[in-house]
Amino acid sequence: GVTGMQLHRFYRSRTYCGRCGHRMEKKQDERAMLCPVCHNVEYPKISPGIIVAVTNGERILLTKYAHRTNPHYALIAGFNEIGETLEETVHREVMEEVGLRVKNLHYYKNQPWSFSDSLLVGFFAELDGSPDIHRDASELATAEWCLRSDIPDNTLDISLTHEMIHLFQKGGEPR
């Protein structure tokens, strides 16, 4: 259903060709819009982003977003910028949001997240250096280290974040 909503938003927002201004048509052989005049093809936007579980021995970094009513814990996350590898995005986002350095990145898996037209790529990373958090208050309401044994059960179970937190809790993070 969520993928259907994403496609509906895409089709609705591509009524006219961005190149020549003529009315677009749905392509019959793939999920795309085609301009019958200049033959411009537009595909649904998919923005790559990362989610990273930062670990420090038996602890994991849990966060909550600022300016959101969602009470659930999250991991560090952010969108990939032009010219940046996913690994560079991990390092940048962790530094920007909590002022920490990470090492030993391990790809875990990915998840389409149609709510924001994204493909989220999950990583585990180990703390590299001081564990002192310098939280960006404009992005995060909370950022704290939590022992594996004390992880609260307050994440949404539909998300990659939830899966990664619970994998860590059970001792199954990749090495």
GROMACS .gro file of C-alpha atoms in nm:
model
  175
    1GLY     CA    1   0.000   0.000   0.000
    2VAL     CA    2   0.279   0.242   0.087
    3THR     CA    3   0.454   0.174  -0.244
    4GLY     CA    4   0.125   0.249  -0.419
    5MET     CA    5   0.109   0.584  -0.239
    6GLN     CA    6   0.464   0.661  -0.351
    7LEU     CA    7   0.376   0.581  -0.713
    8HIS     CA    8   0.059   0.790  -0.691
    9ARG     CA    9   0.260   1.090  -0.565
   10PHE     CA   10   0.509   1.040  -0.846
   11TYR     CA   11   0.248   1.016  -1.124
   12ARG     CA   12   0.055   1.314  -0.986
   13SER     CA   13   0.368   1.532  -0.968
   14ARG     CA   14   0.481   1.454  -1.324
   15THR     CA   15   0.181   1.588  -1.518
   16TYR     CA   16   0.395   1.801  -1.750
   17CYS     CA   17   0.737   1.745  -1.902
   18GLY     CA   18   1.015   1.933  -1.728
   19ARG     CA   19   1.202   1.967  -2.057
   20CYS     CA   20   0.938   2.089  -2.305
   21GLY     CA   21   0.621   2.144  -2.100
   22HIS     CA   22   0.394   1.897  -2.281
   23ARG     CA   23   0.163   1.659  -2.096
   24MET     CA   24   0.338   1.339  -1.983
   25GLU     CA   25   0.196   0.988  -2.027
   26LYS     CA   26   0.252   0.673  -1.822
   27LYS     CA   27   0.503   0.445  -1.988
   28GLN     CA   28   0.345   0.110  -2.061
   29ASP     CA   29   0.651  -0.111  -2.008
   30GLU     CA   30   0.789   0.031  -1.681
   31ARG     CA   31   0.717   0.262  -1.388
   32ALA     CA   32   0.800   0.589  -1.555
   33MET     CA   33   0.647   0.889  -1.730
   34LEU     CA   34   0.715   0.964  -2.096
   35CYS     CA   35   0.678   1.285  -2.290
   36PRO     CA   36   0.525   1.194  -2.628
   37VAL     CA   37   0.677   1.508  -2.788
   38CYS     CA   38   1.044   1.518  -2.680
   39HIS     CA   39   1.062   1.157  -2.550
   40ASN     CA   40   1.193   1.265  -2.210
   41VAL     CA   41   1.155   0.977  -1.961
   42GLU     CA   42   1.122   1.046  -1.589
   43TYR     CA   43   1.149   0.777  -1.323
   44PRO     CA   44   1.029   0.783  -0.962
   45LYS     CA   45   1.268   0.961  -0.731
   46ILE     CA   46   1.448   0.737  -0.486
   47SER     CA   47   1.674   0.917  -0.240
   48PRO     CA   48   1.947   0.703  -0.084
   49GLY     CA   49   1.997   0.738   0.289
   50ILE     CA   50   2.185   0.560   0.562
   51ILE     CA   51   2.097   0.423   0.903
   52VAL     CA   52   2.387   0.341   1.131
   53ALA     CA   53   2.398   0.151   1.458
   54VAL     CA   54   2.698   0.297   1.640
   55THR     CA   55   2.826   0.049   1.896
   56ASN     CA   56   3.080   0.071   2.176
   57GLY     CA   57   3.132  -0.275   2.321
   58GLU     CA   58   2.809  -0.365   2.499
   59ARG     CA   59   2.651  -0.025   2.428
   60ILE     CA   60   2.459   0.116   2.133
   61LEU     CA   61   2.383   0.479   2.057
   62LEU     CA   62   2.008   0.546   2.066
   63THR     CA   63   1.853   0.873   1.956
   64LYS     CA   64   1.521   1.051   1.928
   65TYR     CA   65   1.456   1.311   1.662
   66ALA     CA   66   1.406   1.675   1.755
   67HIS     CA   67   1.080   1.851   1.667
   68ARG     CA   68   0.887   1.527   1.616
   69THR     CA   69   0.616   1.374   1.826
   70ASN     CA   70   0.738   1.019   1.756
   71PRO     CA   71   0.834   0.873   2.097
   72HIS     CA   72   1.032   0.582   1.949
   73TYR     CA   73   1.407   0.542   1.962
   74ALA     CA   74   1.604   0.568   1.640
   75LEU     CA   75   1.957   0.532   1.511
   76ILE     CA   76   2.166   0.794   1.337
   77ALA     CA   77   2.029   0.844   0.987
   78GLY     CA   78   2.064   1.084   0.697
   79PHE     CA   79   2.053   1.132   0.325
   80ASN     CA   80   2.341   1.070   0.090
   81GLU     CA   81   2.477   1.385  -0.074
   82ILE     CA   82   2.589   1.426  -0.434
   83GLY     CA   83   2.940   1.290  -0.487
   84GLU     CA   84   2.945   1.103  -0.156
   85THR     CA   85   2.978   0.728  -0.103
   86LEU     CA   86   2.743   0.563   0.145
   87GLU     CA   87   3.037   0.508   0.378
   88GLU     CA   88   3.126   0.878   0.363
   89THR     CA   89   2.763   0.956   0.445
   90VAL     CA   90   2.786   0.736   0.756
   91HIS     CA   91   3.098   0.918   0.879
   92ARG     CA   92   2.953   1.264   0.804
   93GLU     CA   93   2.611   1.202   0.959
   94VAL     CA   94   2.754   1.052   1.279
   95MET     CA   95   2.995   1.345   1.314
   96GLU     CA   96   2.725   1.605   1.239
   97GLU     CA   97   2.459   1.463   1.467
   98VAL     CA   98   2.660   1.344   1.769
   99GLY     CA   99   3.022   1.452   1.715
  100LEU     CA  100   3.160   1.098   1.716
  101ARG     CA  101   3.403   0.917   1.491
  102VAL     CA  102   3.333   0.561   1.374
  103LYS     CA  103   3.532   0.276   1.223
  104ASN     CA  104   3.486  -0.080   1.099
  105LEU     CA  105   3.168  -0.012   0.905
  106HIS     CA  106   2.973  -0.325   0.813
  107TYR     CA  107   2.690  -0.320   0.563
  108TYR     CA  108   2.384  -0.493   0.712
  109LYS     CA  109   2.094  -0.465   0.465
  110ASN     CA  110   1.863  -0.211   0.303
  111GLN     CA  111   1.495  -0.122   0.311
  112PRO     CA  112   1.278   0.076   0.072
  113TRP     CA  113   1.110   0.351   0.275
  114SER     CA  114   0.831   0.483   0.059
  115PHE     CA  115   0.717   0.738   0.320
  116SER     CA  116   1.011   0.960   0.213
  117ASP     CA  117   1.082   0.813  -0.134
  118SER     CA  118   1.401   0.663   0.008
  119LEU     CA  119   1.616   0.355  -0.002
  120LEU     CA  120   1.768   0.322   0.345
  121VAL     CA  121   2.099   0.139   0.370
  122GLY     CA  122   2.183  -0.001   0.714
  123PHE     CA  123   2.532  -0.018   0.860
  124PHE     CA  124   2.685  -0.120   1.191
  125ALA     CA  125   2.989   0.083   1.297
  126GLU     CA  126   3.214   0.084   1.600
  127LEU     CA  127   3.304   0.391   1.800
  128ASP     CA  128   3.649   0.527   1.713
  129GLY     CA  129   3.777   0.737   2.002
  130SER     CA  130   3.599   0.926   2.275
  131PRO     CA  131   3.242   0.823   2.362
  132ASP     CA  132   3.151   1.181   2.460
  133ILE     CA  133   2.839   1.280   2.269
  134HIS     CA  134   2.807   1.632   2.128
  135ARG     CA  135   2.442   1.625   2.018
  136ASP     CA  136   2.317   1.857   1.745
  137ALA     CA  137   2.002   1.984   1.920
  138SER     CA  138   1.851   2.100   1.591
  139GLU     CA  139   1.844   1.735   1.472
  140LEU     CA  140   1.818   1.525   1.788
  141ALA     CA  141   1.620   1.560   2.109
  142THR     CA  142   1.814   1.275   2.269
  143ALA     CA  143   2.134   1.083   2.202
  144GLU     CA  144   2.253   0.838   2.465
  145TRP     CA  145   2.454   0.520   2.505
  146CYS     CA  146   2.242   0.225   2.614
  147LEU     CA  147   2.368  -0.108   2.742
  148ARG     CA  148   2.265  -0.410   2.537
  149SER     CA  149   2.082  -0.547   2.843
  150ASP     CA  150   1.892  -0.218   2.901
  151ILE     CA  151   1.759  -0.149   2.551
  152PRO     CA  152   1.395  -0.042   2.587
  153ASP     CA  153   1.135  -0.197   2.364
  154ASN     CA  154   1.013   0.123   2.206
  155THR     CA  155   1.093   0.109   1.838
  156LEU     CA  156   0.853   0.054   1.552
  157ASP     CA  157   0.876  -0.306   1.438
  158ILE     CA  158   0.824  -0.218   1.070
  159SER     CA  159   1.157  -0.043   1.036
  160LEU     CA  160   1.514  -0.136   0.963
  161THR     CA  161   1.603   0.067   1.274
  162HIS     CA  162   1.397  -0.166   1.492
  163GLU     CA  163   1.553  -0.473   1.335
  164MET     CA  164   1.907  -0.343   1.383
  165ILE     CA  165   1.853  -0.239   1.745
  166HIS     CA  166   1.705  -0.578   1.831
  167LEU     CA  167   1.979  -0.763   1.643
  168PHE     CA  168   2.236  -0.579   1.856
  169GLN     CA  169   2.032  -0.650   2.171
  170LYS     CA  170   2.048  -1.024   2.094
  171GLY     CA  171   2.421  -1.013   2.028
  172GLY     CA  172   2.394  -1.072   1.653
  173GLU     CA  173   2.554  -0.764   1.499
  174PRO     CA  174   2.789  -0.843   1.208
  175ARG     CA  175   3.163  -0.853   1.268
   0.00000   0.00000   0.00000
